[in-house]
Amino acid sequence: MTQVSMTVNGKPVSGEVEGRTLLADYLREDLRLTGTHIGCDTSQCGACVVHVNGKAVKACTMFAAEAEGAEVTTIEGMANPDGSLNTIQQAFQDHHGLQCGFCTPGMVMSAAALLEENPKPTEAEIRDYLEGNICRCTGYHNIVKAIMAASGQDVSAIAAE
Amino acid sequence: MYAFDIERPTRIADAVKLLSDSSESQPLGGGQTLIPTLKQRLAMPERLVSLTAIPEMQGVCKSDAGELCIGGATTHATVAAEAGDYPALAALAANIGDPAVRNRGTIGGSLANNDPSACYPAAALGSGATIITNAREIAADDYFQGMFTTALDEGEIITEVRFPVPEAANYQKFDQPASRFALTGVFVARFADGVRVAITGASEEGVFRWSEAEEALSKDFSADAIAGLSLSGDGMISDLHGSGDYRAHLAKVLTGRAVSAAG
Ligand SMILES: Cc1cc2nc3c(=O)[nH]c(=O)nc-3n(C[C@H](O)[C@H](O)[C@H](O)COP(=O)(O)OP(=O)(O)OC[C@H]3O[C@@H](n4cnc5c(N)ncnc54)[C@H](O)[C@@H]3O)c2cc1C
Ligand code: FES
Ligand code: FES
């Protein structure tokens, strides 16, 4: 067992993990932060995306021990301090960017990383950035629209095809 | 996964020592290939030695000879952002997998793995790069030895990769949309003394140089110069995504596109 310490959603946490403990399992099983979803466990779907030191990573394909000393943000850390949805989350609700919601934590985390890098992405840039986030429900259209809206851009041009 | 310990040394010398202590130790780069392998119980190390906490193995810089030097544990995202002196290489890194894979996956891990459909092997062979390990320097022409096989010895780690910067270069990746690897990819680089063409995602032997195309393009750097050439589908990967003949054809089409794009 290894001792790990990191900051998760602004709070210092520490615990004992095995070498093989995935960051996703540490977050879900030990910290009970079950908003980080495991869809595939094979780095294909992106449901487990969290931020480690500000970068989007797949928590199913990183060991908890590798996050030693890191700042980790999960979907639970995304809402506004008063508990209301943040701009991206609210835009997903307003534009029907989710149906079953399984992929949504990963979509929101990827969207947040994208907007951090590129505050006004084009539709093509959004689609490209979401290449590693798979949604089996929405057909992506409203997800793209929600991210456009969250970036403060006009979405009327994105017609429902 | 079977159980193992993880060590996170901060110096190359310590990593090498941890790897030589026990034959059951294995280096861990970004884990984007190794972790899925461990999950399938296809590997059974007792100890993983993470290379991502070693500052000497991070980052992109330029040597006095004008070569681009990339630390062995530098992520694809960092290469995409910082290899502006070699735009074709930065663009290749920016198109590997997806953003989350690029934030973890490393150049050393990619070259050590030598997946027959990976992108970096094409860049390294196409540029005539030098693979630098804790023990020696290996020319790309000697490094790649067939699918998933390289010149690396057990416990030897890639600490740096040095790329000569060509006058013009381009990488054309034909995406395999399910894996997000290259179905086939071609890297073309024009140097003052000739052209190099490296093809990935096609041969069962892994990345290779297409010498006929190199010869033709060294005389005349235009897509027309290779119009009369063809690659055989024999020995090319055939799977449900494409037959060997299809990949051979694609390799030629992509070579032409890379030449046109390199200008
Ligand atoms: C969804 C997805 C899409 C991908 N798409 C692409 C793509 O389009 N193109 C592409 O090229 N790749 C792609 N990859 C692979 C990705 O680039 C990996 O990052 C890379 O192949 C392995 O690098 P790593 O740093 O993650 O290595 P790891 O997974 O940590 O290690 C891989 C192997 O290399 C060894 N190793 C690691 N680092 C070193 C080192 N410095 N020296 C010696 N040995 C070392 C390990 O022991 C292991 O055997 C994709 C991966 C995923 C999950
Ligand atoms: S659960 Fe991590 S990518 Fe699917
Ligand atoms: S909303 Fe159901 S998977 Fe995306």
XYZ file of N, CA and C in Angstrom, chain B residues 90-188:
297
model
N 4.615 19.008 -34.527
C 3.618 19.539 -33.587
C 2.217 19.137 -34.041
N 1.976 19.195 -35.354
C 0.651 18.852 -35.875
C 0.368 17.362 -35.686
N 1.378 16.536 -35.875
C 1.206 15.091 -35.662
C 0.804 14.826 -34.211
N 1.524 15.471 -33.281
C 1.228 15.251 -31.855
C -0.179 15.731 -31.520
N -0.603 16.818 -32.166
C -1.923 17.392 -31.881
C -3.059 16.515 -32.387
N -2.728 15.525 -33.212
C -3.784 14.653 -33.760
C -3.728 13.230 -33.248
N -2.928 12.980 -32.224
C -2.895 11.641 -31.627
C -4.115 11.495 -30.727
N -4.869 10.432 -30.909
C -5.982 10.119 -30.000
C -6.892 11.309 -29.762
N -7.143 11.616 -28.491
C -8.025 12.725 -28.117
C -7.314 13.550 -27.037
N -7.875 14.692 -26.638
C -7.148 15.577 -25.711
C -6.710 14.887 -24.416
N -7.548 14.038 -23.841
C -7.190 13.403 -22.566
C -6.034 12.418 -22.758
N -6.017 11.715 -23.874
C -4.889 10.814 -24.183
C -3.626 11.643 -24.371
N -3.749 12.771 -25.045
C -2.567 13.617 -25.310
C -2.022 14.257 -24.031
N -2.875 14.449 -23.033
C -2.398 15.029 -21.771
C -1.619 14.030 -20.924
N -1.694 12.739 -21.241
C -0.965 11.724 -20.471
C 0.090 11.009 -21.305
N -0.260 10.618 -22.515
C 0.625 9.801 -23.352
C 1.931 10.530 -23.652
N 3.036 9.775 -23.705
C 4.354 10.387 -23.887
C 5.042 9.873 -25.161
N 5.993 10.666 -25.647
C 6.725 10.288 -26.855
C 7.551 9.025 -26.596
N 8.160 8.936 -25.421
C 8.979 7.759 -25.112
C 8.130 6.497 -25.054
N 6.949 6.610 -24.454
C 6.050 5.456 -24.364
C 5.600 5.003 -25.740
N 5.314 5.971 -26.596
C 4.858 5.629 -27.941
C 5.960 4.923 -28.728
N 7.187 5.462 -28.652
C 8.285 4.860 -29.415
C 8.721 3.522 -28.813
N 8.613 3.380 -27.494
C 8.985 2.106 -26.863
C 7.979 1.027 -27.229
N 6.735 1.445 -27.330
C 5.680 0.475 -27.630
C 5.732 0.047 -29.097
N 6.046 0.995 -29.984
C 6.114 0.750 -31.428
C 4.902 0.002 -31.961
N 3.728 0.535 -31.634
C 2.483 -0.003 -32.190
C 2.535 0.170 -33.715
N 2.138 -0.853 -34.483
C 2.232 -0.737 -35.949
C 1.343 0.362 -36.523
N 0.403 0.896 -35.739
C -0.466 1.968 -36.236
C -0.219 3.299 -35.547
N 0.866 3.402 -34.798
C 1.120 4.640 -34.058
C 1.729 5.703 -34.952
N 1.595 6.955 -34.518
C 2.029 8.096 -35.321
C 3.525 8.429 -35.134
N 3.991 8.480 -33.883
C 5.378 8.909 -33.645
C 6.432 8.067 -34.365
N 6.248 6.738 -34.473
C 7.264 5.990 -35.218
C 7.461 6.538 -36.637
N 6.375 6.987 -37.275
C 6.504 7.540 -38.626
C 7.313 8.836 -38.596
N 7.078 9.662 -37.575
C 7.826 10.926 -37.485
C 9.304 10.661 -37.220
N 9.578 9.715 -36.314
C 10.979 9.462 -35.949
C 11.747 8.873 -37.135
N 11.125 7.890 -37.814
C 11.807 7.271 -38.952
C 11.857 8.238 -40.134
N 10.750 8.956 -40.350
C 10.674 9.898 -41.479
C 11.617 11.078 -41.320
N 11.943 11.440 -40.084
C 12.851 12.564 -39.857
C 14.302 12.103 -39.703
N 14.508 10.799 -39.568
C 15.850 10.314 -39.256
C 16.267 10.772 -37.865
N 15.357 10.622 -36.901
C 15.613 11.085 -35.533
C 16.609 10.155 -34.839
N 17.122 10.619 -33.710
C 17.986 9.793 -32.873
C 17.258 9.528 -31.557
N 17.180 8.255 -31.175
C 16.522 7.868 -29.935
C 17.630 7.779 -28.886
N 17.497 8.587 -27.840
C 18.539 8.616 -26.816
C 18.042 7.892 -25.573
N 18.822 6.940 -25.104
C 18.419 6.180 -23.925
C 19.396 6.477 -22.787
N 19.144 5.846 -21.652
C 20.062 6.024 -20.523
C 21.440 5.462 -20.848
N 21.531 4.599 -21.887
C 22.792 3.911 -22.160
C 23.467 4.335 -23.455
N 22.697 4.791 -24.471
C 23.306 5.004 -25.795
C 22.387 5.847 -26.685
N 22.890 6.103 -27.914
C 22.089 6.811 -28.913
C 21.811 5.838 -30.044
N 20.553 5.766 -30.483
C 20.178 4.806 -31.519
C 19.549 5.565 -32.690
N 20.079 5.365 -33.889
C 19.484 5.998 -35.067
C 18.134 5.342 -35.342
N 17.160 6.142 -35.761
C 15.814 5.606 -36.016
C 15.886 4.426 -36.992
N 16.805 4.493 -37.965
C 16.909 3.408 -38.954
C 17.262 2.070 -38.300
N 17.914 2.106 -37.144
C 18.284 0.862 -36.451
C 17.315 0.519 -35.324
N 16.473 1.493 -34.978
C 15.664 1.350 -33.758
C 14.420 0.475 -33.950
N 13.706 0.702 -35.053
C 12.434 -0.012 -35.260
C 12.710 -1.383 -35.854
N 12.284 -2.435 -35.161
C 12.660 -3.789 -35.599
C 11.462 -4.689 -35.811
N 10.332 -4.088 -36.183
C 9.125 -4.885 -36.425
C 8.054 -4.549 -35.414
N 6.839 -4.981 -35.722
C 5.668 -4.679 -34.895
C 5.951 -4.884 -33.392
N 5.746 -3.869 -32.597
C 5.954 -3.914 -31.142
C 7.385 -4.332 -30.744
N 8.334 -4.211 -31.684
C 9.702 -4.634 -31.386
C 10.666 -3.484 -31.685
N 11.580 -3.234 -30.743
C 12.544 -2.144 -30.929
C 13.930 -2.623 -30.489
N 14.900 -1.751 -30.681
C 16.276 -2.070 -30.277
C 16.489 -1.935 -28.773
N 15.487 -1.477 -28.033
C 15.662 -1.273 -26.583
C 15.926 -2.594 -25.874
N 16.862 -2.552 -24.930
C 17.095 -3.719 -24.070
C 16.172 -3.632 -22.863
N 16.067 -4.723 -22.168
C 15.291 -4.760 -20.927
C 15.795 -3.687 -19.962
N 14.882 -2.911 -19.409
C 15.275 -1.914 -18.411
C 15.891 -0.649 -18.990
N 16.028 -0.586 -20.324
C 16.593 0.608 -20.975
C 15.462 1.599 -21.225
N 15.678 2.865 -20.909
C 14.599 3.829 -21.105
C 14.979 4.931 -22.087
N 13.980 5.398 -22.794
C 14.174 6.515 -23.725
C 14.137 7.792 -22.907
N 15.254 8.509 -22.892
C 15.304 9.726 -22.087
C 15.063 10.967 -22.951
N 15.352 10.833 -24.255
C 15.215 11.986 -25.141
C 15.101 11.503 -26.586
N 14.452 12.301 -27.409
C 14.415 12.014 -28.847
C 14.839 13.292 -29.550
N 15.804 13.132 -30.484
C 16.362 14.315 -31.148
C 15.977 14.284 -32.627
N 15.287 15.332 -33.068
C 14.806 15.399 -34.447
C 15.566 16.450 -35.236
N 16.222 16.067 -36.341
C 16.702 17.095 -37.258
C 15.472 17.765 -37.879
N 15.529 19.066 -38.074
C 14.339 19.753 -38.609
C 14.480 19.893 -40.126
N 13.572 19.274 -40.877
C 13.682 19.324 -42.344
C 13.268 20.679 -42.932
N 13.559 20.852 -44.236
C 13.139 22.092 -44.917
C 11.630 22.134 -45.056
N 11.050 20.952 -45.299
C 9.594 20.879 -45.442
C 9.176 19.478 -45.011
N 8.002 19.383 -44.413
C 7.538 18.063 -43.970
C 6.038 18.092 -43.765
N 5.432 16.916 -43.787
C 3.996 16.814 -43.514
C 3.659 15.379 -43.129
N 2.678 15.253 -42.242
C 2.177 13.925 -41.853
C 0.712 13.846 -42.235
N 0.358 12.795 -42.954
C -1.032 12.553 -43.319
C -1.507 11.315 -42.583
N -2.514 11.510 -41.724
C -3.071 10.390 -40.950
C -4.469 10.104 -41.465
N -4.692 8.885 -41.891
C -6.044 8.476 -42.263
C -6.613 7.783 -41.026
N -7.555 8.462 -40.363
C -8.037 7.993 -39.057
C -8.749 6.656 -39.128
N -8.492 5.833 -38.121
C -9.338 4.664 -37.884
C -10.261 5.151 -36.780
N -11.514 5.481 -37.124
C -12.310 6.262 -36.169
C -12.630 5.544 -34.857
N -12.609 4.237 -34.822
C -12.923 3.554 -33.564
C -11.736 3.608 -32.604
N -10.543 3.314 -33.074
C -9.377 3.299 -32.171
C -8.776 4.685 -32.025
N -9.036 5.539 -33.004
C -8.438 6.878 -33.126
C -6.934 6.822 -33.405
N -6.397 5.666 -33.719
C -5.033 5.538 -34.249
C -5.105 5.802 -35.765
N -3.940 5.651 -36.424
C -3.915 5.778 -37.878
C -4.331 4.437 -38.499
N -5.261 4.465 -39.438
C -5.512 3.259 -40.231
C -4.257 3.058 -41.085
N -3.842 4.154 -41.703
C -2.525 4.240 -42.347
C -2.077 5.692 -42.205
N -0.784 5.914 -42.055
C -0.275 7.281 -41.951
C 1.056 7.387 -42.671
N 1.319 8.554 -43.265
C 2.572 8.740 -44.013
C 3.245 10.039 -43.574
N 4.529 9.938 -43.255
C 5.322 11.118 -42.898
C 6.347 11.342 -43.993
N 6.317 12.535 -44.581
C 7.276 12.882 -45.634
C 8.115 14.062 -45.151
